[in-house]
Coordinates of C-alpha atoms in Angstrom, one line a residue:
M216 CA 145.3 -17.7 -47.3
K217 CA 141.9 -15.7 -47.8
I218 CA 141.2 -17.6 -51.1
K219 CA 142.0 -20.9 -48.9
D220 CA 139.6 -19.7 -46.0
F221 CA 136.8 -19.0 -48.4
F222 CA 137.3 -22.4 -50.1
L223 CA 136.8 -24.1 -46.6
R224 CA 133.7 -22.1 -46.0
H225 CA 131.9 -23.0 -49.3
H226 CA 133.6 -26.2 -50.4
I227 CA 130.5 -28.1 -50.5
I228 CA 128.9 -25.5 -53.0
I229 CA 132.0 -25.4 -54.8
Y230 CA 132.0 -29.6 -55.2
G231 CA 128.3 -29.0 -56.6
L232 CA 129.4 -26.6 -59.1
I233 CA 132.3 -28.7 -60.3
C234 CA 129.7 -31.5 -60.8
L235 CA 127.5 -29.5 -62.7
F236 CA 130.6 -27.7 -64.5
A237 CA 132.0 -31.5 -65.7
N238 CA 128.3 -32.5 -67.0
V239 CA 128.3 -29.2 -69.2
L240 CA 131.8 -30.1 -70.4
A241 CA 130.4 -33.7 -71.1
V242 CA 127.8 -32.3 -73.2
L243 CA 130.2 -30.1 -75.4
S244 CA 132.5 -33.0 -75.8
S245 CA 129.6 -35.0 -76.9
N246 CA 128.0 -32.4 -79.5
L247 CA 131.8 -32.2 -81.0
T248 CA 132.3 -36.1 -81.4
N249 CA 128.7 -37.3 -82.3
F250 CA 128.0 -40.2 -84.3
P251 CA 127.0 -39.0 -87.8
M252 CA 123.7 -40.6 -88.7
P253 CA 123.1 -42.2 -91.9
D254 CA 120.5 -41.1 -94.3
T255 CA 118.3 -44.0 -93.7
I256 CA 114.4 -44.6 -93.4
P257 CA 114.6 -45.4 -89.9
M258 CA 116.9 -42.4 -89.2
L259 CA 114.7 -40.2 -90.7
E260 CA 111.5 -41.3 -88.9
W261 CA 113.6 -40.9 -85.6
E262 CA 114.3 -37.6 -86.2
N263 CA 110.9 -36.5 -87.2
F264 CA 109.6 -38.6 -84.1
M265 CA 111.9 -36.3 -82.1
K266 CA 110.7 -32.9 -83.9
L267 CA 107.1 -34.0 -83.1
H268 CA 108.0 -34.4 -79.4
P269 CA 110.0 -31.4 -78.2
V270 CA 108.6 -31.7 -74.4
L271 CA 110.4 -35.3 -74.5
V272 CA 113.7 -34.1 -75.9
D273 CA 113.8 -31.2 -73.3
F274 CA 112.9 -33.6 -70.6
L275 CA 116.1 -35.7 -71.5
S276 CA 118.1 -32.7 -71.8
I277 CA 117.1 -31.0 -68.4
I278 CA 117.0 -34.4 -66.6
C279 CA 120.8 -35.1 -66.8
Y280 CA 121.3 -32.1 -65.0
M281 CA 118.7 -32.1 -62.2
I282 CA 118.9 -35.6 -61.3
P283 CA 122.7 -35.2 -60.3
V284 CA 122.0 -32.0 -58.3
F285 CA 119.0 -33.4 -56.3
F286 CA 121.6 -36.6 -55.2
C287 CA 124.5 -34.4 -54.5
V288 CA 122.3 -32.0 -52.4
N289 CA 120.6 -35.0 -50.6
Y290 CA 124.2 -36.4 -49.6
A291 CA 125.2 -33.0 -48.4
I292 CA 122.4 -32.6 -46.6
K293 CA 123.8 -35.2 -44.1
L294 CA 126.6 -33.0 -43.0
R295 CA 124.1 -31.0 -41.3
K296 CA 123.8 -33.8 -38.8
Y297 CA 127.2 -33.4 -37.4
K298 CA 129.5 -30.9 -36.1
Y299 CA 132.4 -29.6 -38.4
G300 CA 135.5 -31.9 -37.3
E301 CA 133.2 -34.8 -35.7
K302 CA 133.8 -38.1 -36.8
G303 CA 131.0 -38.7 -38.8
Y304 CA 131.4 -35.1 -40.6
T305 CA 134.9 -36.1 -41.6
R306 CA 133.9 -39.7 -42.7
I307 CA 131.3 -37.8 -45.5
M308 CA 134.0 -35.4 -46.6
V309 CA 136.6 -38.2 -47.1
H310 CA 133.9 -40.4 -49.1
M311 CA 132.6 -37.2 -50.7
P312 CA 134.6 -37.1 -54.0
G313 CA 133.5 -40.6 -55.0
A314 CA 130.0 -40.2 -53.9
F315 CA 129.5 -37.0 -56.0
A316 CA 131.2 -38.6 -58.9
I317 CA 128.7 -41.4 -58.6
R318 CA 125.9 -39.0 -58.1
G319 CA 127.3 -36.9 -61.1
I320 CA 126.6 -39.4 -63.7
T321 CA 123.1 -40.5 -62.6
G322 CA 121.7 -37.9 -64.8
W323 CA 123.4 -39.7 -68.0
I324 CA 122.1 -43.1 -66.7
S325 CA 118.8 -42.0 -66.2
N326 CA 118.6 -40.2 -69.6
F327 CA 119.9 -43.5 -71.2
V328 CA 117.0 -45.5 -69.5
L329 CA 114.5 -43.1 -70.7
E330 CA 116.0 -42.9 -74.1
M331 CA 116.3 -46.5 -74.6
A332 CA 112.3 -47.0 -73.4
T333 CA 111.6 -44.5 -76.2
L334 CA 113.5 -46.2 -78.4
F335 CA 111.9 -49.3 -78.1
Y336 CA 108.5 -47.7 -78.1
F337 CA 109.4 -46.2 -81.5
K338 CA 110.6 -49.6 -82.8
F339 CA 107.3 -51.3 -81.9
K340 CA 105.0 -48.5 -83.1
F341 CA 106.6 -47.9 -86.5
S342 CA 108.5 -51.2 -86.8
Q343 CA 111.6 -49.7 -87.8
N344 CA 115.4 -51.0 -87.2
I345 CA 117.0 -49.2 -84.3
S346 CA 120.2 -51.1 -84.2
F347 CA 122.3 -48.1 -85.6
I348 CA 120.6 -45.8 -82.9
L349 CA 120.8 -47.9 -80.2
I350 CA 124.4 -48.7 -80.5
S351 CA 125.4 -45.1 -81.1
S352 CA 123.3 -44.0 -78.1
M353 CA 124.9 -46.5 -75.7
T354 CA 128.2 -45.5 -76.7
S355 CA 127.7 -41.7 -76.4
Y356 CA 126.0 -42.3 -72.7
V357 CA 129.0 -44.5 -71.7
F358 CA 131.4 -41.8 -73.0
L359 CA 129.5 -39.2 -70.9
S360 CA 129.1 -41.1 -67.9
V361 CA 132.9 -41.9 -67.8
F362 CA 133.9 -38.5 -68.7
S363 CA 131.9 -36.8 -66.0
F364 CA 132.8 -39.5 -63.4
T365 CA 136.5 -39.0 -64.5
L366 CA 136.4 -35.2 -64.3
I367 CA 134.5 -34.9 -61.0
Y368 CA 136.3 -37.6 -58.9
F369 CA 139.7 -36.7 -59.5
T370 CA 139.0 -33.0 -59.5
L371 CA 137.1 -33.5 -55.8
E372 CA 139.9 -36.0 -55.0
T373 CA 142.7 -33.3 -55.5
L374 CA 140.8 -30.7 -53.8
N375 CA 140.0 -32.8 -50.8
R376 CA 143.7 -33.9 -50.2
N377 CA 145.4 -30.8 -50.8
I378 CA 142.7 -28.3 -48.9
V379 CA 139.9 -29.8 -46.8
L380 CA 141.4 -32.9 -45.6
P381 CA 144.6 -31.5 -44.3
H382 CA 142.1 -28.9 -42.4
L383 CA 140.0 -31.6 -41.0
F384 CA 143.1 -34.1 -40.2
P385 CA 145.8 -31.9 -39.1
E386 CA 147.5 -34.8 -37.1
G387 CA 146.9 -37.2 -40.0
H388 CA 145.2 -40.6 -39.0
I389 CA 142.7 -40.3 -41.8
S390 CA 143.6 -44.0 -43.0
E391 CA 141.3 -45.0 -40.1
I392 CA 138.2 -43.8 -42.1
E393 CA 136.9 -47.0 -44.0
R394 CA 138.0 -47.1 -47.5
T395 CA 135.8 -46.3 -50.4
S396 CA 135.8 -48.3 -53.7
L397 CA 138.7 -46.1 -55.2
S398 CA 140.6 -45.5 -52.2
S399 CA 143.2 -48.0 -53.3
I400 CA 146.3 -47.3 -55.3
K401 CA 145.6 -50.8 -57.8
R402 CA 142.1 -49.7 -58.2
V403 CA 143.1 -46.2 -59.1
F404 CA 145.7 -47.5 -61.9
L405 CA 143.2 -49.9 -63.2
F406 CA 140.5 -47.1 -63.3
Y407 CA 143.3 -45.1 -65.0
F408 CA 144.0 -47.9 -67.5
F409 CA 140.1 -48.2 -68.2
S410 CA 139.8 -44.5 -68.8
S411 CA 142.9 -43.8 -70.8
A412 CA 143.3 -47.1 -72.9
V413 CA 140.4 -49.4 -72.8
F414 CA 137.6 -47.0 -73.1
P415 CA 139.1 -44.8 -75.9
A416 CA 140.1 -48.0 -78.0
S417 CA 136.6 -49.5 -77.6
Y418 CA 135.0 -46.4 -78.4
L419 CA 137.1 -45.7 -81.7
G420 CA 136.4 -49.2 -82.6
I421 CA 132.6 -49.1 -82.2
R422 CA 132.7 -45.7 -84.3
L423 CA 134.6 -47.6 -87.1
F424 CA 132.4 -50.6 -86.9
C425 CA 129.3 -48.4 -87.1
T426 CA 130.6 -46.4 -90.0
K427 CA 131.8 -49.5 -91.9
R428 CA 128.6 -51.5 -91.6
Y429 CA 125.8 -48.7 -92.0
H430 CA 128.1 -46.9 -94.6
V431 CA 128.6 -43.6 -92.9
E432 CA 130.8 -41.1 -93.8
I433 CA 132.7 -39.3 -90.8
P434 CA 134.2 -36.2 -91.3
N435 CA 138.1 -36.5 -90.7
Y436 CA 137.9 -33.4 -88.1
T437 CA 135.7 -35.4 -85.6
D438 CA 138.0 -38.2 -85.1
F439 CA 140.9 -35.4 -84.4
I440 CA 138.7 -33.8 -82.3
F441 CA 137.8 -36.9 -80.2
V442 CA 141.6 -38.0 -80.1
G443 CA 142.5 -34.6 -78.6
I444 CA 139.9 -34.8 -76.0
L445 CA 141.1 -38.3 -75.1
L446 CA 144.6 -37.2 -74.8
S447 CA 143.9 -34.1 -72.9
I448 CA 142.0 -36.5 -70.4
G449 CA 144.9 -38.8 -70.8
F450 CA 147.1 -36.1 -69.6
V451 CA 145.2 -34.5 -66.7
L452 CA 145.1 -38.0 -65.1
T453 CA 148.3 -38.7 -65.2
M454 CA 149.2 -35.3 -63.8
L455 CA 146.8 -35.8 -61.1
I456 CA 147.5 -39.5 -60.2
S457 CA 151.7 -38.8 -60.5
S458 CA 151.1 -35.9 -57.9
Y459 CA 149.0 -38.5 -55.6
F460 CA 152.5 -40.6 -55.1
Q461 CA 155.1 -37.6 -55.8
K462 CA 154.0 -35.3 -53.2
P463 CA 153.4 -38.0 -50.1
L464 CA 156.8 -39.4 -51.1
Q465 CA 158.4 -36.3 -51.0
K466 CA 157.0 -35.7 -47.7
L467 CA 157.9 -39.0 -46.3
T468 CA 161.2 -38.5 -47.8
D469 CA 161.7 -35.0 -45.9
G470 CA 160.5 -36.6 -42.9
A471 CA 163.1 -39.5 -42.8
K472 CA 165.8 -36.8 -43.3
E473 CA 164.7 -34.9 -40.3
I474 CA 164.6 -38.1 -38.2
S475 CA 167.9 -38.9 -39.3
K476 CA 169.0 -35.7 -38.1
G477 CA 167.6 -36.2 -34.6
N478 CA 164.2 -34.4 -34.9
L479 CA 161.9 -36.6 -33.7
E480 CA 158.9 -34.2 -33.5
T481 CA 158.7 -34.6 -37.2
K482 CA 155.4 -35.4 -38.5
T483 CA 154.0 -35.9 -42.0
V484 CA 150.4 -35.6 -42.8
I485 CA 149.5 -37.5 -46.0
C486 CA 145.6 -36.7 -46.6
S487 CA 144.4 -39.9 -48.5
N488 CA 142.6 -42.8 -47.5
D489 CA 144.7 -45.2 -49.6
E490 CA 147.9 -47.2 -49.0
M491 CA 149.9 -44.1 -49.1
G492 CA 148.0 -42.5 -46.3
L493 CA 148.5 -45.6 -44.5
L494 CA 152.0 -45.2 -44.9
G495 CA 152.1 -41.7 -43.5
D496 CA 150.2 -42.8 -40.5
T497 CA 152.5 -45.6 -40.1
F498 CA 155.6 -43.0 -40.5
N499 CA 154.0 -41.1 -37.9
S500 CA 153.5 -43.9 -35.5
M501 CA 156.9 -44.9 -36.0
A502 CA 158.3 -41.3 -35.5
Q503 CA 156.2 -41.2 -32.2
S504 CA 157.4 -44.5 -31.1
L505 CA 161.1 -43.2 -31.6
K506 CA 160.5 -40.4 -29.6
E507 CA 158.7 -42.1 -26.7
K508 CA 161.9 -44.6 -26.6
E509 CA 164.5 -41.9 -26.7
F510 CA 162.2 -40.1 -23.8
M511 CA 162.2 -43.6 -22.0
R512 CA 166.1 -44.1 -22.9
D513 CA 166.8 -40.5 -21.4
T514 CA 164.7 -40.9 -18.5
F515 CA 166.2 -44.2 -17.6
G516 CA 169.7 -42.6 -18.0
K517 CA 168.5 -40.2 -15.4
I518 CA 167.7 -42.9 -13.0
V519 CA 170.2 -45.4 -13.5
T520 CA 172.9 -43.2 -15.1
P521 CA 173.9 -43.4 -18.8
Q522 CA 176.7 -46.1 -18.3
V523 CA 174.5 -48.4 -16.5
R524 CA 171.4 -48.0 -19.0
D525 CA 173.3 -48.3 -22.1
Y526 CA 174.9 -51.8 -20.4
L527 CA 171.3 -53.1 -19.6
L528 CA 170.2 -51.9 -23.1
K529 CA 172.9 -54.0 -25.0
G530 CA 170.8 -56.8 -23.4
N531 CA 172.5 -57.4 -19.9
V532 CA 169.3 -58.1 -18.1
A533 CA 169.8 -61.5 -16.6
L534 CA 170.0 -61.9 -13.1
G535 CA 173.8 -62.6 -11.8
G536 CA 177.1 -60.8 -12.6
E537 CA 180.9 -60.8 -12.9
T538 CA 183.6 -60.2 -10.8
V539 CA 185.6 -57.0 -11.5
D540 CA 188.3 -54.7 -9.9
V541 CA 186.6 -51.3 -8.7
T542 CA 187.1 -48.3 -6.6
V543 CA 183.9 -47.6 -4.5
M544 CA 183.1 -44.1 -3.3
F545 CA 180.8 -43.4 -0.2
C546 CA 179.7 -39.8 0.3
D547 CA 177.7 -38.5 3.3
I548 CA 176.3 -35.1 4.8
R549 CA 177.7 -34.5 8.1
G550 CA 174.8 -33.6 10.5
F551 CA 172.0 -34.1 8.1
T552 CA 169.7 -35.2 10.9
T553 CA 170.0 -32.0 12.8
L554 CA 169.8 -30.2 9.4
S555 CA 166.6 -31.6 8.4
E556 CA 165.1 -30.8 11.9
N557 CA 165.4 -27.0 11.3
L558 CA 164.4 -27.0 7.7
P559 CA 161.0 -27.3 5.9
P560 CA 160.6 -30.5 3.6
E561 CA 161.0 -28.0 0.5
K562 CA 164.2 -26.4 1.3
I563 CA 165.5 -29.7 2.4
V564 CA 164.5 -31.3 -1.2
A565 CA 165.7 -28.0 -2.9
L566 CA 169.2 -28.2 -1.1
L567 CA 169.9 -32.3 -1.6
N568 CA 168.7 -31.6 -5.4
E569 CA 171.1 -28.8 -5.8
Y570 CA 173.9 -30.7 -3.9
F571 CA 173.7 -34.0 -5.9
T572 CA 173.8 -32.3 -9.1
G573 CA 177.3 -30.8 -8.2
L574 CA 178.4 -34.3 -7.0
E575 CA 177.1 -36.0 -10.0
K576 CA 179.1 -33.4 -12.5
C577 CA 182.3 -34.3 -10.6
I578 CA 181.6 -38.0 -10.4
T579 CA 180.5 -38.4 -14.1
T580 CA 183.4 -36.0 -15.3
H581 CA 185.8 -38.7 -14.2
G582 CA 184.0 -41.7 -15.5
G583 CA 182.2 -42.7 -12.6
V584 CA 178.6 -43.9 -12.0
I585 CA 176.3 -42.9 -9.4
N586 CA 174.8 -46.4 -8.4
K587 CA 172.3 -44.8 -5.8
Y588 CA 171.1 -42.2 -3.5
I589 CA 170.8 -43.6 0.2
G590 CA 169.2 -40.7 1.7
D591 CA 171.6 -38.0 1.7
A592 CA 174.4 -40.2 1.0
V593 CA 175.7 -41.4 -2.2
M594 CA 177.1 -44.4 -3.7
A595 CA 179.1 -44.1 -6.8
L596 CA 181.6 -46.7 -9.0
F597 CA 184.6 -46.4 -10.8
G598 CA 185.4 -49.0 -13.2
A599 CA 181.8 -50.6 -13.6
P600 CA 179.8 -51.1 -15.6
V601 CA 182.4 -49.5 -17.8
H602 CA 186.1 -51.5 -17.2
S603 CA 188.5 -49.1 -16.5
E604 CA 192.4 -49.5 -15.6
T605 CA 192.5 -45.8 -13.8
H606 CA 189.4 -46.4 -11.8
A607 CA 191.4 -45.5 -8.3
R608 CA 192.9 -42.5 -9.9
D609 CA 189.3 -41.6 -11.3
A610 CA 187.7 -41.8 -7.9
F611 CA 190.5 -39.8 -6.5
N612 CA 190.2 -37.0 -8.7
A613 CA 186.4 -37.0 -8.6
A614 CA 186.8 -36.8 -4.8
L615 CA 189.0 -33.7 -4.9
D616 CA 186.7 -32.0 -7.5
M617 CA 183.9 -32.8 -5.0
R618 CA 185.7 -30.7 -2.4
K619 CA 186.3 -27.5 -4.7
E620 CA 182.5 -27.8 -5.8
L621 CA 181.3 -27.9 -2.2
I622 CA 183.1 -24.9 -1.6
E623 CA 181.2 -23.3 -4.4
M624 CA 178.1 -24.8 -3.4
N625 CA 178.1 -23.3 0.2
K626 CA 178.7 -19.9 -1.2
R627 CA 175.5 -20.4 -3.3
F628 CA 173.5 -21.8 -0.3
L629 CA 174.6 -19.1 2.0
Q630 CA 172.8 -16.4 -0.6
K631 CA 169.6 -18.7 -0.4
D632 CA 169.8 -18.8 3.5
F633 CA 170.3 -22.4 3.5
P634 CA 173.2 -23.6 6.2
E635 CA 176.7 -24.6 4.9
I636 CA 177.2 -28.5 4.3
R637 CA 179.9 -30.5 5.2
F638 CA 180.7 -34.4 3.9
G639 CA 182.8 -37.1 4.4
I640 CA 183.9 -39.3 1.3
G641 CA 185.5 -42.8 1.7
L642 CA 187.7 -44.6 -1.1
H643 CA 188.5 -48.4 -1.3
S644 CA 189.2 -50.7 -4.4
G645 CA 189.1 -54.5 -4.6
P646 CA 187.0 -57.2 -6.2
V647 CA 183.1 -56.9 -6.2
L648 CA 180.4 -58.7 -7.9
A649 CA 178.7 -56.4 -10.5
G650 CA 175.5 -57.2 -12.2
N651 CA 171.6 -57.3 -12.0
I652 CA 170.7 -58.3 -8.4
G653 CA 167.1 -58.8 -7.2
A654 CA 164.2 -60.6 -8.5
S655 CA 163.2 -61.9 -12.0
K656 CA 160.6 -59.0 -12.3
R657 CA 162.4 -56.2 -10.4
M658 CA 166.1 -55.8 -10.4
E659 CA 168.8 -53.4 -10.1
Y660 CA 172.3 -53.0 -11.2
T661 CA 174.6 -52.8 -8.7
V662 CA 177.8 -54.2 -6.8
I663 CA 178.0 -56.4 -3.6
G664 CA 180.9 -57.8 -1.8
D665 CA 183.3 -57.0 0.9
T666 CA 184.9 -54.1 -1.1
V667 CA 181.5 -52.2 -0.6
N668 CA 181.1 -52.6 2.9
T669 CA 184.7 -51.7 3.5
A670 CA 184.2 -48.5 1.6
S671 CA 181.1 -47.7 3.4
R672 CA 182.8 -48.6 7.1
I673 CA 185.8 -46.1 5.8
E674 CA 183.5 -43.3 5.0
G675 CA 182.0 -43.6 8.4
L676 CA 185.5 -43.4 9.9
C677 CA 185.7 -39.5 8.7
K678 CA 183.6 -38.6 11.7
I679 CA 186.1 -40.1 14.2
Y680 CA 189.2 -38.7 12.3
K681 CA 187.7 -35.2 11.4
K682 CA 188.4 -35.6 7.8
D683 CA 186.3 -35.2 4.9
L684 CA 188.5 -37.7 2.9
L685 CA 189.7 -41.1 3.8
I686 CA 191.4 -43.5 1.1
S687 CA 192.2 -47.0 1.9
E688 CA 195.8 -48.5 1.4
S689 CA 194.4 -50.6 -1.7
T690 CA 193.4 -47.4 -3.5
A691 CA 196.1 -45.2 -2.3
K692 CA 198.7 -48.0 -4.0
L693 CA 196.9 -48.0 -7.2
I694 CA 196.8 -44.0 -6.9
S695 CA 200.7 -44.2 -6.6
T696 CA 201.9 -42.3 -3.5
T697 CA 205.2 -41.4 -4.9
A698 CA 205.4 -37.7 -4.9
S699 CA 207.8 -37.6 -7.9
A700 CA 205.5 -39.8 -10.0
N701 CA 202.5 -37.9 -9.2
A702 CA 204.5 -34.5 -10.2
S703 CA 205.2 -36.1 -13.3
A704 CA 201.8 -36.9 -14.2
N705 CA 200.4 -33.7 -13.0
A706 CA 203.0 -31.8 -15.5
S707 CA 201.8 -33.8 -18.4
T708 CA 198.1 -34.3 -17.7
N709 CA 197.0 -31.5 -15.3
E710 CA 195.3 -34.0 -13.0
N711 CA 194.9 -33.3 -9.1
P712 CA 198.0 -33.8 -7.0
T713 CA 198.2 -37.1 -5.6
E714 CA 200.5 -36.8 -2.8
L715 CA 199.0 -38.9 0.1
V716 CA 199.2 -38.5 3.9
F717 CA 199.2 -41.4 6.3
V718 CA 196.1 -41.2 8.9
D719 CA 196.0 -44.2 10.8
E720 CA 195.8 -47.9 10.7
S721 CA 192.1 -48.6 11.9
E722 CA 190.0 -51.6 12.7
I723 CA 186.9 -51.8 10.4
R724 CA 184.2 -53.5 11.9
G725 CA 183.6 -57.0 10.0
R726 CA 187.2 -57.4 9.1
K727 CA 189.9 -59.1 10.9
E728 CA 192.9 -57.1 9.6
K729 CA 193.3 -53.3 10.0
V730 CA 193.1 -50.8 7.3
K731 CA 195.6 -48.2 6.3
L732 CA 194.1 -44.6 6.1
Y733 CA 195.1 -42.2 4.0
T734 CA 194.1 -38.6 2.9
V735 CA 195.2 -35.6 1.3

């Protein structure tokens, strides 16, 4: 970690030293693979000319180092305009490998231009044939430029991707920075093909042509050295470029595995400005989108219950519905108005939240769906949107569990200095129209019909009959009032007892016929 911190603090200086080192290696490689000079009069005259002008030779030797240093320093100074991490700073760092590589070969380009000018001056002054010198110089400078550019660019790009850019782009999104000329997989491979195939073949072809054309004897070892250098460059480039794809693909694979396990917090940071970097950012955007959708799905399930959520997410979002047989439950707190007058709003909210949480657990355990909260009342459905043949028994068992849960809740309420709560529950079974009701842009899943109204009226009768649970005859028939049948069912399934007791035959507002009521 200390080495990494040191590198991040001094990476600009290190990049500059790499450029200088690449040029030194280019010179050493050139000395090992120089064209042998034939013993011709033009060559002898040229050698004498260079010996008589040592200052020119020294100048040409120094300029190949000084000019790249000047341009690289000038480019690095741009960073001083921005603070670390600002957009301008990050843009310069993303482009720095290519910028330093281009500036790193300016010395060879300048050297070549000056040497060509000197050669033509030599030609016109001494009237000598300089074709061999011209070809050998041009070939050497192309070799030096390609060697330096390749070494500088891929070394700096590797350091950038693995150390500097991950620190500057911890969240990724490097693809938002405009691309450089080599920030493309296609262009990288084209350059790789040129460096490892086209250029070596051309260089060897030119050497062969010159040696045959000018009858120059070349020691065998020089060709072996040159081939070794080219093979080394090709091997290094192959390893670097393969790592450009292997590591990002491994990150994407690991990230995909994590997402498949349900870990939507997964992120993969691919710090490159090519198609792989764009793929990494797209992958992260996809993961973030999945996370947001899962959050929305989870939140949606808390608002409309998971069953209704799944029903709607399957595409059932059109207005209208279908007629189904269900059991409707209404549950209301007794004396809530008086209770709310004696408690501050904060306590009322805390009490209701805990109360509704307890009821919700009982209802959903038995396959019910809380359709809506109406102040202190709850409306629940059994048999919709998920069809059930046992909706009446499920509603009844849920009501019995709600009784038990209320006892436990009241114990907790007393410890919190909350008042004791009593409720009334009404159950009624029958056909309803279940579906999306409302406007085209604002709807809700609910049920409507006489069954709903009747269930609400039955719950209201709990106050009159001093009962906490009233069940209509239609629901009682579905539950089955036969004591022996209930005993058999309880013995095999451990369900709540279903021995119902007749209460009364009561008139229901809005209905002509009286409704028989039961309790337990």
